[in-house]
């Protein structure tokens, strides 16, 4: 592979072959044979792009669909492209709301500092707008970190909770 510098005669040959309608691979073979260089197809394509040589239309390979004797074709080679074929629906592009709520629960919405050992630790709030995270604060079940309605939300169906509430030690550090 040649270094990034192309001599002017190589660039002139690239322009000449490009205007003849040759492919980048064929141009590379011709330049390599003519000047004893070792340009790859990608090097030729990159240099052509930097020189402003743009192919007017993409090259199409011959059809692999056999034509029928009557001239009819099973698959149309000129299918119209559907405009939104590969795009997700617009509803998927909008961010989904992340608020965690449980129907029928009136949380106390207490802060982490106010949270007692027997309070439900189900989080509320804390989105990216700087909202403070608050917790449910209702009395929790003995074998869970959550109250009864929130424990149902967090347990896997058919099994007992793998998370058991234990003592939590919090240390407040002043920012001095």
mmCIF file of C-alpha atoms in Angstrom:
data_model
loop_
_atom_site.group_PDB
_atom_site.id
_atom_site.type_symbol
_atom_site.label_atom_id
_atom_site.label_comp_id
_atom_site.label_asym_id
_atom_site.label_seq_id
_atom_site.Cartn_x
_atom_site.Cartn_y
_atom_site.Cartn_z
ATOM 1 C CA UNK A 1 0.000 0.000 0.000
ATOM 2 C CA UNK A 2 1.296 3.427 -0.938
ATOM 3 C CA UNK A 3 1.548 6.251 1.588
ATOM 4 C CA UNK A 4 -1.150 8.930 1.689
ATOM 5 C CA UNK A 5 0.637 11.165 -0.869
ATOM 6 C CA UNK A 6 -0.397 10.613 -4.484
ATOM 7 C CA UNK A 7 1.905 11.947 -7.197
ATOM 8 C CA UNK A 8 0.163 14.230 -9.679
ATOM 9 C CA UNK A 9 0.569 11.759 -12.569
ATOM 10 C CA UNK A 10 -1.235 9.090 -10.520
ATOM 11 C CA UNK A 11 -4.078 11.510 -9.778
ATOM 12 C CA UNK A 12 -4.252 12.481 -13.476
ATOM 13 C CA UNK A 13 -4.474 8.807 -14.438
ATOM 14 C CA UNK A 14 -7.223 8.323 -11.846
ATOM 15 C CA UNK A 15 -9.231 11.168 -13.393
ATOM 16 C CA UNK A 16 -8.685 9.761 -16.894
ATOM 17 C CA UNK A 17 -9.801 6.239 -15.968
ATOM 18 C CA UNK A 18 -12.717 7.528 -13.909
ATOM 19 C CA UNK A 19 -14.033 9.557 -16.839
ATOM 20 C CA UNK A 20 -13.863 6.390 -18.972
ATOM 21 C CA UNK A 21 -16.340 4.840 -16.522
ATOM 22 C CA UNK A 22 -14.036 2.231 -15.002
ATOM 23 C CA UNK A 23 -14.674 0.801 -11.538
ATOM 24 C CA UNK A 24 -12.399 1.746 -8.641
ATOM 25 C CA UNK A 25 -10.924 -1.766 -8.541
ATOM 26 C CA UNK A 26 -10.101 -1.659 -12.263
ATOM 27 C CA UNK A 27 -8.662 1.858 -11.927
ATOM 28 C CA UNK A 28 -6.434 0.606 -9.110
ATOM 29 C CA UNK A 29 -5.209 -2.333 -11.219
ATOM 30 C CA UNK A 30 -4.462 -0.035 -14.176
ATOM 31 C CA UNK A 31 -2.578 2.538 -12.071
ATOM 32 C CA UNK A 32 -0.630 -0.190 -10.276
ATOM 33 C CA UNK A 33 0.379 -1.801 -13.595
ATOM 34 C CA UNK A 34 1.234 1.515 -15.241
ATOM 35 C CA UNK A 35 3.263 3.069 -12.401
ATOM 36 C CA UNK A 36 4.361 0.031 -10.379
ATOM 37 C CA UNK A 37 2.288 1.179 -7.381
ATOM 38 C CA UNK A 38 0.249 -0.868 -4.917
ATOM 39 C CA UNK A 39 -3.001 1.053 -4.446
ATOM 40 C CA UNK A 40 -6.026 -0.822 -3.076
ATOM 41 C CA UNK A 41 -9.549 -0.326 -4.343
ATOM 42 C CA UNK A 42 -10.385 1.618 -1.167
ATOM 43 C CA UNK A 43 -7.350 3.878 -1.617
ATOM 44 C CA UNK A 44 -8.491 4.679 -5.155
ATOM 45 C CA UNK A 45 -12.063 5.339 -3.995
ATOM 46 C CA UNK A 46 -10.843 7.615 -1.186
ATOM 47 C CA UNK A 47 -8.563 9.577 -3.521
ATOM 48 C CA UNK A 48 -11.383 9.919 -6.069
ATOM 49 C CA UNK A 49 -13.627 11.297 -3.349
ATOM 50 C CA UNK A 50 -10.963 13.802 -2.249
ATOM 51 C CA UNK A 51 -10.530 14.878 -5.885
ATOM 52 C CA UNK A 52 -14.276 15.478 -6.147
ATOM 53 C CA UNK A 53 -14.896 12.630 -8.573
ATOM 54 C CA UNK A 54 -18.366 11.438 -7.679
ATOM 55 C CA UNK A 55 -20.152 8.642 -9.513
ATOM 56 C CA UNK A 56 -23.371 10.041 -10.982
ATOM 57 C CA UNK A 57 -25.411 6.908 -10.238
ATOM 58 C CA UNK A 58 -24.631 3.791 -8.264
ATOM 59 C CA UNK A 59 -23.504 0.894 -10.421
ATOM 60 C CA UNK A 60 -26.060 -1.876 -10.576
ATOM 61 C CA UNK A 61 -25.107 -5.499 -10.889
ATOM 62 C CA UNK A 62 -26.952 -7.586 -13.457
ATOM 63 C CA UNK A 63 -30.202 -9.102 -12.302
ATOM 64 C CA UNK A 64 -29.983 -12.597 -10.869
ATOM 65 C CA UNK A 65 -33.689 -13.217 -11.488
ATOM 66 C CA UNK A 66 -34.162 -15.269 -14.644
ATOM 67 C CA UNK A 67 -36.539 -13.789 -17.148
ATOM 68 C CA UNK A 68 -39.491 -15.828 -18.308
ATOM 69 C CA UNK A 69 -39.902 -16.719 -22.002
ATOM 70 C CA UNK A 70 -42.929 -14.449 -22.318
ATOM 71 C CA UNK A 71 -40.844 -11.494 -21.106
ATOM 72 C CA UNK A 72 -42.711 -11.337 -17.775
ATOM 73 C CA UNK A 73 -40.695 -11.232 -14.587
ATOM 74 C CA UNK A 74 -41.576 -12.951 -11.311
ATOM 75 C CA UNK A 75 -40.019 -10.169 -9.217
ATOM 76 C CA UNK A 76 -39.996 -6.601 -10.395
ATOM 77 C CA UNK A 77 -36.382 -5.332 -10.594
ATOM 78 C CA UNK A 78 -37.624 -1.756 -10.107
ATOM 79 C CA UNK A 79 -39.624 -2.080 -6.908
ATOM 80 C CA UNK A 80 -40.557 1.229 -5.403
ATOM 81 C CA UNK A 81 -38.959 1.654 -2.019
ATOM 82 C CA UNK A 82 -41.348 2.132 0.865
ATOM 83 C CA UNK A 83 -40.403 5.388 2.617
ATOM 84 C CA UNK A 84 -40.625 4.199 6.235
ATOM 85 C CA UNK A 85 -39.862 0.513 5.780
ATOM 86 C CA UNK A 86 -36.961 0.277 8.239
ATOM 87 C CA UNK A 87 -37.923 3.057 10.646
ATOM 88 C CA UNK A 88 -39.411 2.281 14.053
ATOM 89 C CA UNK A 89 -42.843 3.723 14.786
ATOM 90 C CA UNK A 90 -42.887 7.325 16.002
ATOM 91 C CA UNK A 91 -44.127 6.212 19.408
ATOM 92 C CA UNK A 92 -40.893 4.243 19.889
ATOM 93 C CA UNK A 93 -38.788 7.345 19.259
ATOM 94 C CA UNK A 94 -40.343 9.237 22.167
ATOM 95 C CA UNK A 95 -38.894 8.488 25.607
ATOM 96 C CA UNK A 96 -41.251 6.446 27.739
ATOM 97 C CA UNK A 97 -42.269 7.878 31.101
ATOM 98 C CA UNK A 98 -40.232 6.331 33.906
ATOM 99 C CA UNK A 99 -42.360 7.274 36.896
ATOM 100 C CA UNK A 100 -42.875 4.248 39.161
ATOM 101 C CA UNK A 101 -46.326 4.184 40.655
ATOM 102 C CA UNK A 102 -48.639 1.613 42.176
ATOM 103 C CA UNK A 103 -52.410 1.886 41.932
ATOM 104 C CA UNK A 104 -54.116 2.098 45.296
ATOM 105 C CA UNK A 105 -51.060 3.164 47.286
ATOM 106 C CA UNK A 106 -50.887 6.596 48.866
ATOM 107 C CA UNK A 107 -47.146 6.971 49.520
ATOM 108 C CA UNK A 108 -45.888 9.278 52.227
ATOM 109 C CA UNK A 109 -43.048 10.439 49.938
ATOM 110 C CA UNK A 110 -40.355 10.832 52.547
ATOM 111 C CA UNK A 111 -36.691 11.581 51.931
ATOM 112 C CA UNK A 112 -33.821 9.182 52.563
ATOM 113 C CA UNK A 113 -32.858 11.009 55.756
ATOM 114 C CA UNK A 114 -36.386 10.604 57.206
ATOM 115 C CA UNK A 115 -36.651 6.911 56.242
ATOM 116 C CA UNK A 116 -37.112 4.701 59.332
ATOM 117 C CA UNK A 117 -35.997 1.045 59.498
ATOM 118 C CA UNK A 118 -39.577 -0.247 59.128
ATOM 119 C CA UNK A 119 -40.556 2.055 56.217
ATOM 120 C CA UNK A 120 -41.150 0.908 52.638
ATOM 121 C CA UNK A 121 -38.154 1.679 50.425
ATOM 122 C CA UNK A 122 -40.007 1.814 47.100
ATOM 123 C CA UNK A 123 -38.535 4.837 45.243
ATOM 124 C CA UNK A 124 -40.495 7.709 43.709
ATOM 125 C CA UNK A 125 -39.251 10.581 41.581
ATOM 126 C CA UNK A 126 -35.596 11.263 40.925
ATOM 127 C CA UNK A 127 -35.846 11.975 37.215
ATOM 128 C CA UNK A 128 -33.195 13.865 35.278
ATOM 129 C CA UNK A 129 -34.737 17.282 36.019
ATOM 130 C CA UNK A 130 -33.061 17.298 39.423
ATOM 131 C CA UNK A 131 -36.111 16.026 41.294
ATOM 132 C CA UNK A 132 -35.175 14.513 44.642
ATOM 133 C CA UNK A 133 -35.734 10.792 45.154
ATOM 134 C CA UNK A 134 -38.394 10.085 47.751
ATOM 135 C CA UNK A 135 -39.640 6.797 49.148
ATOM 136 C CA UNK A 136 -43.059 5.286 49.851
ATOM 137 C CA UNK A 137 -42.562 5.245 53.629
ATOM 138 C CA UNK A 138 -45.588 3.056 54.437
ATOM 139 C CA UNK A 139 -45.029 0.197 56.904
ATOM 140 C CA UNK A 140 -43.076 -2.565 55.201
ATOM 141 C CA UNK A 141 -43.638 -6.317 55.380
ATOM 142 C CA UNK A 142 -41.421 -8.237 57.822
ATOM 143 C CA UNK A 143 -39.732 -10.283 55.057
ATOM 144 C CA UNK A 144 -39.345 -7.482 52.520
ATOM 145 C CA UNK A 145 -38.025 -3.975 52.000
ATOM 146 C CA UNK A 146 -41.434 -2.942 50.666
ATOM 147 C CA UNK A 147 -45.032 -2.558 51.796
ATOM 148 C CA UNK A 148 -47.569 -5.172 50.639
ATOM 149 C CA UNK A 149 -48.572 -3.540 47.306
ATOM 150 C CA UNK A 150 -44.975 -2.763 46.326
ATOM 151 C CA UNK A 151 -43.764 -6.218 47.399
ATOM 152 C CA UNK A 152 -46.196 -7.718 44.854
ATOM 153 C CA UNK A 153 -44.666 -5.534 42.143
ATOM 154 C CA UNK A 154 -41.101 -6.535 42.928
ATOM 155 C CA UNK A 155 -41.502 -10.292 43.410
ATOM 156 C CA UNK A 156 -41.173 -12.725 40.557
ATOM 157 C CA UNK A 157 -44.320 -14.697 39.876
ATOM 158 C CA UNK A 158 -44.596 -17.902 41.871
ATOM 159 C CA UNK A 159 -41.512 -17.464 44.044
ATOM 160 C CA UNK A 160 -40.611 -15.860 47.305
ATOM 161 C CA UNK A 161 -38.663 -12.659 47.420
ATOM 162 C CA UNK A 162 -34.915 -13.145 47.248
ATOM 163 C CA UNK A 163 -34.288 -9.753 48.810
ATOM 164 C CA UNK A 164 -34.689 -9.673 52.544
ATOM 165 C CA UNK A 165 -34.615 -6.433 54.436
ATOM 166 C CA UNK A 166 -31.692 -6.067 56.762
ATOM 167 C CA UNK A 167 -30.180 -3.327 58.809
ATOM 168 C CA UNK A 168 -29.098 -0.294 56.838
ATOM 169 C CA UNK A 169 -26.343 1.949 58.085
ATOM 170 C CA UNK A 170 -26.242 5.458 56.716
ATOM 171 C CA UNK A 171 -23.476 7.906 57.370
ATOM 172 C CA UNK A 172 -24.082 11.561 56.615
ATOM 173 C CA UNK A 173 -20.978 13.505 55.658
ATOM 174 C CA UNK A 174 -21.026 17.272 55.714
ATOM 175 C CA UNK A 175 -19.614 19.032 52.683
ATOM 176 C CA UNK A 176 -17.199 21.354 54.408
#
